[in-house]
Every structure is written in C-alpha cells, then in structure tokens.
PDB file of C-alpha atoms in Angstrom:
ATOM      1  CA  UNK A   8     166.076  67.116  -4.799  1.00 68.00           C
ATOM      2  CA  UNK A   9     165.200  65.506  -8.367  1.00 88.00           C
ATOM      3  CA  UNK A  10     163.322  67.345 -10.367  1.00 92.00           C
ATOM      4  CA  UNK A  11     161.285  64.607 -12.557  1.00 94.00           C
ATOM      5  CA  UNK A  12     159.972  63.715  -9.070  1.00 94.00           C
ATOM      6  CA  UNK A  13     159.200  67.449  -7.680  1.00 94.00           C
ATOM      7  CA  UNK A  14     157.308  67.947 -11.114  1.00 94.00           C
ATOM      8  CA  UNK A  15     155.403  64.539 -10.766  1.00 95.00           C
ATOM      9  CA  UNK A  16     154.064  65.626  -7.038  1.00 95.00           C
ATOM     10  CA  UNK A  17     152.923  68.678  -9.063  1.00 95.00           C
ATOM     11  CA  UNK A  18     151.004  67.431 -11.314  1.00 96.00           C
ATOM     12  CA  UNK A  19     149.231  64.800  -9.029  1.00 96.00           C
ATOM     13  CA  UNK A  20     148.529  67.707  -6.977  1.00 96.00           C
ATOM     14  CA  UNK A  21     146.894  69.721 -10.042  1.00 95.00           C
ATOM     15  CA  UNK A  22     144.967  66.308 -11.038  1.00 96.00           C
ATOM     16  CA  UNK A  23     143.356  65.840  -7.630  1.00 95.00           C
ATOM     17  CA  UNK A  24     142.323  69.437  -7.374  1.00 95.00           C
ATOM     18  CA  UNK A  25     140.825  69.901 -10.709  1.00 95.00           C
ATOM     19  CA  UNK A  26     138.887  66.074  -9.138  1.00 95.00           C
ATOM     20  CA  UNK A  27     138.072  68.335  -6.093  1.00 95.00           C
ATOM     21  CA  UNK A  28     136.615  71.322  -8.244  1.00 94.00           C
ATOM     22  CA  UNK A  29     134.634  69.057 -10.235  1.00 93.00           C
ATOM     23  CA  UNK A  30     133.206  67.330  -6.904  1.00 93.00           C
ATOM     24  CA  UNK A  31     132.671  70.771  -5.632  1.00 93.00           C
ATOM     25  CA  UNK A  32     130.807  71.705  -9.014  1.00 91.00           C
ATOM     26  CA  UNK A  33     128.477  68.662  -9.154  1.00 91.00           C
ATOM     27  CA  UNK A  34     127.779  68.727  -5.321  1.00 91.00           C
ATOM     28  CA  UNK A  35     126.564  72.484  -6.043  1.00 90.00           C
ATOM     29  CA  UNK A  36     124.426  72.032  -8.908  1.00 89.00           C
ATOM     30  CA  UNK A  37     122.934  68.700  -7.233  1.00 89.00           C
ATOM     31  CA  UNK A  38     122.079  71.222  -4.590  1.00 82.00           C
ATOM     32  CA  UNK A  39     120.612  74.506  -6.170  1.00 72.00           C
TER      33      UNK A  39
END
C-alpha cells in the first residue's frame, strides 16, 4: 500500500470532519 496515498485519505478524512463539526456547530447555535 503507498503511503503518500494512505496519508492523503487521512487528511481528507480529518478536513471533511472538522466541515462536519462546524455544520454541526452552526446548525446548533442557529437552533438554541
């Protein structure tokens, strides 16, 4: 398996879940 690629899929993964937090977050306060 190459690494460069494993490591890339990581941090895509990171990227979109910080995105999802953030939705998460605004979607929250929008709603308190």
């Amino acid at each position: 398996m190459n690494i460069t690629f494993y490591l890339n899929e990581m941090l895509i993964m990171l990227v979109k879940l910080r995105k999802l937090k953030r939705l998460k977050l605004l979607y929250l306060l929008t709603y308190l």
